[in-house]
Amino acid sequence: MKGFIQTIKNIWSIKELKEKLFLTFLLILVYRLGSYIPLPGVDINEVNRYVADQASANSGILGLLNSFTGGSFSRASVLALGIMPYISASIVVQLMGLAVPYIQKLQKEGESGRNKVNQITRWLTIGICLVQAPAYLTLVTSQILPFDPASPYAFYLVPPSNFWFWFPSVIILITGTVFSMWMGEKITDKGIGNGISILIMVGILADLPRAILNAFETDASGGIIFLLEMLGLILVIALCIMIVAAVRKVPVQYVKRAQTSSSSYMRSVTDSVRSYIPLKVNAAGVMPIIFAQAIMFLPGTLASYVLEDDSVIKQFFTKMADPFTLEYNLIFGFLIIIFTYFYTAITIPVNQMAEDLKRNGGIIPGIRPGKETADFLDDILSKITLPGAILLTLLAVLPAIVKLLGVEQNLAMFFGGTSMLIMVGVILDTVQQINTYLLNHRYDGLMSSGRTSSDIA
């Protein structure tokens, strides 16, 4: 605890770092306030009353999107689409880099190429919003906040079929996403951490206090079950940290040769530097879960087109749309393992890594440079990806397991899955950046003074 307080003092004593943190917190506050501003023609009081009366949380991909936006999705907020269109555009551009030569060329052009790729991503984000905004309005007026004159909830001050509801709402939803994208980039450039990831994490964390409070209020054992649930949550966080931080270190040796000459002799000097390549056990991150959840959303959509309520097909699709059924989790886990291998294969370029090592004079001891090095790295990656995929699958299906054990549904969603992985990953990355900044600042002070603390003493 003493070390933590001292770290806070160190952060507060550095003006530039303090300003970065202040800007980050300010933009986070603006993002959270924006999630409570409704679209024009929507009565936010009626929406809040309706949301409070709902006993169960959203499930499937809709629940995932709602958690990513901090509840904006279900409240018909101006930031309802949040940052997710930008995430979708980034994934599309990343996949295009594997097949489109122009994108591949830009990715190799350094800073100027990255700027052009970012510009393409921004324009693609607007294009995705042009599709998602009308789709969201259709969804929110038919399912999330259904328009019904006989309903006890008067959500809409203007009929949602009116042009003057749709047109400004589409424009505002697109603007909200662009504004969220701008805030994320400002946090990355002027603040601390990855801004886009921080905004997603903040949206997820927004539901955690309410979930913990509900679990405490529904505990009839005098707090014993609640304490066990909190202990289990801490263990899950530790598991997430292990999955995010686990790496396989591949030793690398860099050899540099230099020749010196004099009037009497020529001498060759060999300098050897040892390093390692950190191959992550879970190199795919949270993307396999997101891809698998997107596919698992399809059965629920197909079920709505089956007219016979008692048909076997509709019953099967209904089970497949419930994230707490056995059928759902078996197929869900299988898809996660497949997507983990797929995403790892397309994001870890072992051939390029082998070429870079060869070009820079690096070798893996006992392995020949070139193709043999690429095969060696690919073999290691294949072996460590399996336990990573299994742990990721276990984490993804853990909410269904703990719900069967009696954990309240809202809290159970934090016992793993996409939400927990994102929170742990973003927090670790942000803390690492702060520690690096503190370390660099201390080095700067040492270089400017020319004395160490022991010298001063």
Coordinates of C-alpha atoms in Angstrom, one line a residue:
M1 CA 0.0 0.0 0.0
K2 CA 2.9 2.3 0.8
G3 CA 4.4 1.7 -2.6
F4 CA 1.0 2.5 -4.3
I5 CA 0.7 5.8 -2.4
Q6 CA 4.3 6.7 -3.4
T7 CA 3.5 5.9 -7.1
I8 CA 0.5 8.2 -6.9
K9 CA 2.8 10.9 -5.5
N10 CA 5.3 10.4 -8.3
I11 CA 2.6 10.7 -10.9
W12 CA 1.2 13.8 -9.3
S13 CA 4.7 15.4 -9.2
I14 CA 5.2 15.2 -12.9
K15 CA 3.3 18.0 -14.6
E16 CA 3.1 16.5 -18.1
L17 CA 1.9 13.1 -16.9
K18 CA -0.6 14.8 -14.6
E19 CA -2.0 16.8 -17.6
K20 CA -2.2 13.6 -19.7
L21 CA -4.2 11.8 -17.0
F22 CA -6.5 14.9 -16.5
L23 CA -7.2 15.0 -20.3
T24 CA -7.9 11.3 -20.3
F25 CA -10.4 11.5 -17.4
L26 CA -12.0 14.6 -18.9
L27 CA -12.7 12.9 -22.3
I28 CA -13.9 9.8 -20.5
L29 CA -16.4 11.9 -18.5
V30 CA -17.6 13.5 -21.7
Y31 CA -18.1 10.1 -23.3
R32 CA -20.1 8.9 -20.3
L33 CA -22.3 12.0 -20.2
G34 CA -23.0 11.6 -24.0
S35 CA -24.3 8.1 -23.3
Y36 CA -27.2 9.6 -21.4
I37 CA -28.2 12.2 -24.1
P38 CA -31.2 10.7 -26.0
L39 CA -31.9 11.0 -29.7
P40 CA -34.3 13.8 -30.7
G41 CA -37.9 12.7 -30.1
V42 CA -37.0 10.2 -27.4
D43 CA -38.2 10.7 -23.8
I44 CA -35.3 9.7 -21.7
N45 CA -37.4 9.5 -18.5
E46 CA -39.6 6.8 -20.1
V47 CA -36.6 5.0 -21.4
N48 CA -34.9 4.9 -18.0
R49 CA -38.2 3.7 -16.4
Y50 CA -38.4 0.9 -18.9
V51 CA -34.7 -0.1 -18.5
A52 CA -35.1 -0.2 -14.7
D53 CA -38.2 -2.5 -15.0
Q54 CA -36.4 -5.1 -17.1
A55 CA -35.5 -8.1 -15.0
S56 CA -33.0 -9.7 -17.4
A57 CA -30.0 -8.3 -19.2
N58 CA -29.6 -8.4 -23.0
S59 CA -27.9 -11.5 -24.3
G60 CA -26.0 -12.5 -27.4
I61 CA -24.4 -9.9 -29.6
L62 CA -27.0 -7.2 -28.6
G63 CA -25.9 -7.6 -25.0
L64 CA -22.3 -7.4 -26.1
L65 CA -22.8 -4.2 -28.0
N66 CA -24.8 -2.7 -25.1
S67 CA -22.0 -3.5 -22.7
F68 CA -19.4 -2.0 -25.1
T69 CA -21.3 1.3 -25.2
G70 CA -22.1 1.5 -21.5
G71 CA -25.8 1.1 -21.9
S72 CA -26.1 3.7 -24.7
F73 CA -27.3 1.0 -27.1
S74 CA -30.4 0.2 -25.1
R75 CA -31.1 3.8 -24.2
A76 CA -31.3 5.2 -27.7
S77 CA -28.5 7.6 -27.0
V78 CA -26.7 9.8 -29.4
L79 CA -23.7 7.6 -28.8
A80 CA -25.7 4.4 -29.3
L81 CA -23.3 3.1 -32.0
G82 CA -20.4 4.1 -29.9
I83 CA -16.9 3.1 -31.1
M84 CA -17.9 -0.2 -32.6
P85 CA -18.2 0.9 -36.2
Y86 CA -14.6 2.1 -36.0
I87 CA -13.6 -1.3 -34.5
S88 CA -15.4 -3.1 -37.4
A89 CA -13.6 -0.8 -39.9
S90 CA -10.2 -1.5 -38.3
I91 CA -10.8 -5.2 -38.6
V92 CA -11.9 -5.0 -42.2
V93 CA -8.8 -2.9 -43.1
Q94 CA -6.6 -5.3 -41.2
L95 CA -8.0 -8.3 -43.2
M96 CA -7.7 -6.3 -46.4
G97 CA -4.0 -5.9 -45.7
L98 CA -3.7 -9.7 -46.4
A99 CA -5.3 -9.6 -49.8
V100 CA -5.1 -6.0 -51.2
P101 CA -1.7 -5.0 -52.5
Y102 CA -2.3 -1.3 -52.1
I103 CA -3.0 -1.7 -48.3
Q104 CA 0.0 -4.0 -48.0
K105 CA 2.2 -1.3 -49.6
L106 CA 0.8 1.4 -47.3
Q107 CA 1.5 -0.8 -44.2
K108 CA 5.2 -0.9 -45.2
E109 CA 5.6 2.8 -45.8
G110 CA 6.2 3.8 -42.2
E111 CA 4.5 6.8 -40.6
S112 CA 3.1 8.2 -43.9
G113 CA 1.6 4.8 -44.8
R114 CA 0.0 4.4 -41.4
N115 CA -1.6 7.9 -41.7
K116 CA -3.1 6.9 -45.0
V117 CA -4.4 3.6 -43.6
N118 CA -5.9 5.5 -40.6
Q119 CA -7.7 7.8 -43.1
I120 CA -9.1 4.9 -45.0
T121 CA -10.3 3.4 -41.7
R122 CA -12.0 6.7 -40.8
W123 CA -13.9 6.9 -44.1
L124 CA -14.8 3.2 -43.9
T125 CA -16.2 3.9 -40.4
I126 CA -18.5 6.5 -41.8
G127 CA -19.6 4.1 -44.5
I128 CA -20.4 1.4 -41.9
C129 CA -22.3 3.9 -39.9
L130 CA -24.5 4.7 -43.0
V131 CA -25.6 1.1 -42.9
Q132 CA -25.7 0.5 -39.1
A133 CA -27.5 3.7 -38.2
P134 CA -30.8 2.9 -40.1
A135 CA -30.5 -0.7 -39.0
Y136 CA -30.2 0.4 -35.4
L137 CA -33.2 2.7 -35.6
T138 CA -35.2 -0.2 -37.0
L139 CA -34.1 -2.4 -34.2
V140 CA -34.7 0.1 -31.4
T141 CA -38.2 1.0 -32.6
S142 CA -39.3 -2.6 -33.1
Q143 CA -37.5 -4.6 -30.4
I144 CA -35.4 -2.6 -27.9
L145 CA -37.9 0.3 -27.3
P146 CA -40.9 -0.9 -29.4
F147 CA -43.4 1.8 -30.5
D148 CA -46.8 0.8 -29.4
P149 CA -49.6 3.3 -28.7
A150 CA -51.1 0.8 -26.2
S151 CA -47.9 0.4 -24.3
P152 CA -47.6 1.9 -20.8
Y153 CA -44.2 3.4 -21.9
A154 CA -44.4 6.5 -24.1
F155 CA -40.9 6.4 -25.5
Y156 CA -41.3 8.7 -28.5
L157 CA -42.4 12.3 -28.6
V158 CA -42.4 12.0 -32.4
P159 CA -43.7 8.9 -34.2
P160 CA -40.6 6.9 -35.2
S161 CA -42.0 6.4 -38.7
N162 CA -41.8 10.2 -39.2
F163 CA -39.1 11.5 -41.6
W164 CA -38.1 14.1 -39.1
F165 CA -37.3 11.4 -36.6
W166 CA -35.3 9.2 -38.9
F167 CA -33.2 11.8 -40.8
P168 CA -31.8 13.8 -37.9
S169 CA -31.3 10.5 -35.9
V170 CA -29.2 8.9 -38.6
I171 CA -27.1 12.1 -38.9
I172 CA -26.6 12.3 -35.1
L173 CA -25.7 8.6 -34.7
I174 CA -23.0 9.0 -37.4
T175 CA -21.8 12.2 -35.7
G176 CA -21.7 10.4 -32.4
T177 CA -19.5 7.7 -33.7
V178 CA -17.2 10.2 -35.4
F179 CA -17.0 12.2 -32.1
S180 CA -16.2 9.0 -30.1
M181 CA -13.5 8.1 -32.7
W182 CA -12.1 11.6 -32.3
M183 CA -12.0 11.3 -28.5
G184 CA -10.3 7.9 -28.7
E185 CA -7.6 9.3 -30.9
K186 CA -7.1 12.3 -28.7
I187 CA -6.6 10.1 -25.7
T188 CA -4.1 8.0 -27.6
D189 CA -2.2 11.1 -28.8
K190 CA -2.5 13.5 -25.9
G191 CA -3.5 11.3 -23.0
I192 CA -2.5 7.9 -21.5
G193 CA -3.2 4.5 -23.0
N194 CA -5.0 3.4 -26.2
G195 CA -8.0 5.7 -26.4
I196 CA -10.3 3.4 -28.4
S197 CA -9.7 0.5 -25.9
I198 CA -10.2 2.8 -22.9
L199 CA -13.6 4.0 -24.2
I200 CA -14.7 0.4 -24.6
M201 CA -13.4 -0.5 -21.1
V202 CA -15.2 2.4 -19.6
G203 CA -18.5 1.3 -21.2
I204 CA -18.0 -2.2 -19.8
L205 CA -17.1 -1.0 -16.3
A206 CA -20.2 1.2 -16.1
D207 CA -22.4 -1.9 -15.5
L208 CA -20.1 -3.5 -13.0
P209 CA -21.1 -1.5 -9.8
R210 CA -24.8 -2.1 -10.5
A211 CA -24.2 -5.9 -11.0
I212 CA -22.2 -6.1 -7.8
L213 CA -25.0 -4.2 -5.9
N214 CA -27.7 -6.5 -7.3
A215 CA -25.7 -9.6 -6.3
F216 CA -25.3 -8.2 -2.7
E217 CA -29.0 -7.3 -2.4
T218 CA -30.2 -10.7 -3.6
D219 CA -27.9 -12.7 -1.3
A220 CA -30.0 -14.3 1.4
S221 CA -27.1 -16.0 3.2
G222 CA -26.0 -12.9 5.1
G223 CA -23.2 -12.1 2.8
I224 CA -21.3 -15.4 2.7
I225 CA -22.3 -16.2 -0.9
F226 CA -21.6 -12.7 -2.0
L227 CA -18.0 -12.9 -0.5
L228 CA -17.5 -16.2 -2.3
E229 CA -18.6 -14.6 -5.6
M230 CA -16.2 -11.7 -5.1
L231 CA -13.4 -14.2 -4.4
G232 CA -14.3 -16.1 -7.5
L233 CA -14.3 -12.8 -9.5
I234 CA -10.7 -12.1 -8.2
L235 CA -9.6 -15.6 -9.3
V236 CA -11.1 -15.0 -12.8
I237 CA -9.2 -11.7 -13.0
A238 CA -6.0 -13.5 -12.1
L239 CA -6.7 -16.1 -14.9
C240 CA -7.3 -13.2 -17.4
I241 CA -4.0 -11.6 -16.4
M242 CA -2.2 -14.9 -17.0
I243 CA -3.9 -15.4 -20.4
V244 CA -3.1 -11.8 -21.5
A245 CA 0.5 -11.7 -20.2
A246 CA 1.7 -15.3 -20.9
V247 CA 4.5 -15.4 -23.5
R248 CA 6.9 -18.0 -24.9
K249 CA 10.4 -16.5 -25.2
V250 CA 12.3 -17.6 -28.2
P251 CA 16.0 -16.9 -27.7
V252 CA 17.6 -14.8 -30.5
Q253 CA 21.3 -14.0 -31.0
Y254 CA 22.4 -10.9 -33.0
V255 CA 25.9 -11.1 -34.4
K256 CA 27.7 -8.0 -35.7
R257 CA 31.1 -8.0 -37.3
A258 CA 33.5 -5.0 -37.4
Q259 CA 37.0 -4.8 -38.9
T260 CA 39.8 -2.6 -37.6
S261 CA 43.1 -2.0 -39.4
S262 CA 46.4 -0.5 -38.6
S263 CA 49.8 -0.3 -40.3
S264 CA 50.8 -3.7 -39.1
Y265 CA 47.6 -5.9 -38.9
M266 CA 43.9 -6.2 -39.6
R267 CA 41.7 -7.5 -36.9
S268 CA 38.1 -8.8 -36.9
V269 CA 35.9 -8.2 -33.9
T270 CA 32.7 -10.1 -33.4
D271 CA 30.0 -8.6 -31.0
S272 CA 27.2 -10.9 -29.9
V273 CA 24.0 -9.6 -28.4
R274 CA 21.3 -11.9 -26.9
S275 CA 17.7 -11.2 -27.0
Y276 CA 14.4 -13.0 -27.4
I277 CA 11.1 -13.0 -29.4
P278 CA 8.0 -12.9 -27.1
L279 CA 5.4 -15.1 -28.7
K280 CA 2.1 -14.6 -26.9
V281 CA 0.2 -17.7 -25.7
N282 CA -3.0 -15.8 -26.7
A283 CA -1.8 -13.8 -29.7
A284 CA -5.4 -13.5 -31.0
G285 CA -6.6 -11.6 -28.0
V286 CA -10.3 -11.2 -27.6
M287 CA -11.1 -11.3 -31.4
P288 CA -12.0 -15.1 -31.5
I289 CA -14.7 -14.5 -28.9
I290 CA -16.1 -11.5 -30.9
F291 CA -16.2 -13.5 -34.1
A292 CA -17.8 -16.5 -32.5
Q293 CA -20.4 -14.4 -30.8
A294 CA -21.3 -12.7 -34.1
I295 CA -21.9 -16.2 -35.7
M296 CA -23.8 -17.4 -32.7
F297 CA -26.2 -14.5 -33.2
L298 CA -27.4 -15.9 -36.5
P299 CA -29.5 -18.7 -35.0
G300 CA -31.7 -16.2 -33.1
T301 CA -32.2 -14.2 -36.2
L302 CA -33.1 -17.3 -38.2
A303 CA -35.5 -18.4 -35.5
S304 CA -37.6 -15.3 -36.0
Y305 CA -38.3 -16.4 -39.6
V306 CA -39.7 -19.8 -38.6
L307 CA -43.4 -19.3 -38.2
E308 CA -44.3 -22.6 -36.3
D309 CA -43.7 -21.9 -32.6
D310 CA -43.7 -25.7 -31.8
S311 CA -41.4 -26.7 -34.7
V312 CA -38.2 -28.6 -33.8
I313 CA -36.1 -26.2 -35.9
K314 CA -37.4 -23.2 -33.9
Q315 CA -36.8 -24.9 -30.6
F316 CA -33.2 -25.7 -31.7
F317 CA -32.6 -22.2 -32.9
T318 CA -34.0 -20.8 -29.6
K319 CA -31.6 -22.9 -27.6
M320 CA -28.7 -21.8 -29.8
A321 CA -29.6 -18.1 -29.2
D322 CA -29.5 -18.5 -25.4
P323 CA -25.8 -18.1 -24.1
F324 CA -26.6 -20.1 -21.0
T325 CA -27.6 -23.4 -22.7
L326 CA -25.3 -26.4 -23.1
E327 CA -25.8 -26.5 -26.9
Y328 CA -24.8 -22.9 -27.3
N329 CA -21.7 -23.2 -25.2
L330 CA -20.4 -26.4 -26.9
I331 CA -20.6 -24.9 -30.4
F332 CA -19.5 -21.5 -29.1
G333 CA -16.3 -23.1 -27.6
F334 CA -15.6 -25.0 -30.7
L335 CA -15.8 -21.8 -32.8
I336 CA -13.5 -20.0 -30.5
I337 CA -10.8 -22.6 -30.9
I338 CA -11.1 -22.5 -34.7
F339 CA -11.0 -18.6 -34.8
T340 CA -8.1 -18.5 -32.4
Y341 CA -6.0 -20.5 -34.8
F342 CA -7.3 -18.6 -37.8
Y343 CA -6.7 -15.1 -36.3
T344 CA -3.3 -16.1 -35.0
A345 CA -2.3 -17.4 -38.4
I346 CA -3.2 -14.1 -40.2
T347 CA -1.9 -11.7 -37.6
I348 CA 1.5 -13.3 -36.8
P349 CA 3.6 -13.2 -40.0
V350 CA 6.3 -15.8 -39.2
N351 CA 7.8 -15.6 -42.7
Q352 CA 8.3 -11.8 -42.3
M353 CA 9.7 -12.3 -38.8
A354 CA 12.2 -14.8 -40.2
E355 CA 13.2 -12.4 -43.0
D356 CA 13.6 -9.5 -40.6
L357 CA 15.8 -11.6 -38.3
K358 CA 18.0 -12.6 -41.3
R359 CA 18.2 -9.1 -42.6
N360 CA 19.3 -7.7 -39.1
G361 CA 21.8 -10.5 -38.4
G362 CA 19.7 -12.3 -35.9
I363 CA 19.6 -16.1 -35.6
I364 CA 17.8 -18.6 -33.3
P365 CA 20.6 -20.8 -31.8
G366 CA 20.6 -24.2 -33.6
I367 CA 18.2 -23.1 -36.4
R368 CA 19.2 -22.0 -39.9
P369 CA 18.1 -18.5 -41.0
G370 CA 15.3 -18.2 -43.6
K371 CA 12.6 -20.9 -44.2
E372 CA 13.9 -23.1 -41.4
T373 CA 13.5 -20.3 -38.9
A374 CA 10.0 -19.5 -40.2
D375 CA 9.0 -23.2 -39.8
F376 CA 10.5 -23.3 -36.3
L377 CA 8.5 -20.2 -35.2
D378 CA 5.3 -21.5 -36.8
D379 CA 5.7 -24.9 -35.0
I380 CA 6.2 -23.1 -31.6
L381 CA 3.2 -20.8 -32.3
S382 CA 1.0 -23.8 -33.2
K383 CA 1.9 -25.6 -29.9
I384 CA 1.3 -22.6 -27.6
T385 CA -1.9 -21.6 -29.4
L386 CA -3.7 -24.8 -28.3
P387 CA -3.5 -24.2 -24.5
G388 CA -4.2 -20.5 -25.2
A389 CA -7.3 -21.4 -27.2
I390 CA -8.5 -23.8 -24.5
L391 CA -8.0 -21.2 -21.7
L392 CA -9.8 -18.6 -23.9
T393 CA -12.7 -21.0 -24.4
L394 CA -12.9 -21.8 -20.7
L395 CA -13.0 -18.1 -20.0
A396 CA -15.7 -17.5 -22.6
V397 CA -18.1 -20.2 -21.3
L398 CA -17.4 -19.4 -17.6
P399 CA -20.4 -17.0 -17.3
A400 CA -22.8 -19.9 -18.2
I401 CA -21.1 -22.1 -15.6
V402 CA -21.2 -19.7 -12.7
K403 CA -24.9 -18.8 -13.5
L404 CA -25.7 -22.5 -13.1
L405 CA -24.0 -22.3 -9.7
G406 CA -26.4 -19.5 -8.7
V407 CA -24.5 -16.3 -9.5
E408 CA -26.9 -13.5 -10.5
Q409 CA -27.0 -13.1 -14.3
N410 CA -25.7 -9.5 -14.5
L411 CA -22.7 -10.4 -12.4
A412 CA -22.2 -13.7 -14.1
M413 CA -21.4 -11.8 -17.4
F414 CA -18.3 -10.4 -15.7
F415 CA -16.9 -13.9 -14.9
G416 CA -15.1 -14.1 -18.1
G417 CA -15.9 -13.6 -21.8
T418 CA -15.1 -10.5 -23.8
S419 CA -15.8 -8.0 -21.1
M420 CA -13.3 -9.3 -18.6
L421 CA -10.5 -9.8 -21.2
I422 CA -10.9 -6.3 -22.5
M423 CA -10.9 -4.8 -19.0
V424 CA -7.8 -6.7 -17.9
G425 CA -5.9 -6.1 -21.1
V426 CA -6.6 -2.3 -21.3
I427 CA -5.8 -1.8 -17.6
L428 CA -2.5 -3.7 -17.9
D429 CA -1.5 -1.8 -21.0
T430 CA -2.3 1.6 -19.4
V431 CA -0.5 0.8 -16.2
Q432 CA 2.5 -0.3 -18.2
Q433 CA 2.6 3.0 -20.1
I434 CA 2.4 5.0 -16.8
N435 CA 5.3 2.9 -15.4
T436 CA 7.3 3.4 -18.5
Y437 CA 6.7 7.2 -18.4
L438 CA 7.8 7.3 -14.8
L439 CA 10.9 5.3 -15.6
N440 CA 11.8 7.6 -18.5
H441 CA 11.2 10.7 -16.4
R442 CA 13.6 9.4 -13.7
Y443 CA 16.2 8.7 -16.4
D444 CA 15.8 12.2 -17.7
G445 CA 16.4 13.6 -14.3
L446 CA 19.5 11.5 -13.8
M447 CA 20.9 12.6 -17.1
S448 CA 20.3 16.3 -16.4
S449 CA 21.7 16.2 -12.9
G450 CA 24.6 13.8 -13.6
R451 CA 24.3 12.4 -10.1
T452 CA 22.5 9.4 -8.6
S453 CA 20.7 9.4 -5.3
S454 CA 23.7 7.7 -3.6
D455 CA 26.0 10.4 -4.9
I456 CA 23.8 13.0 -3.4
A457 CA 23.7 11.2 -0.1

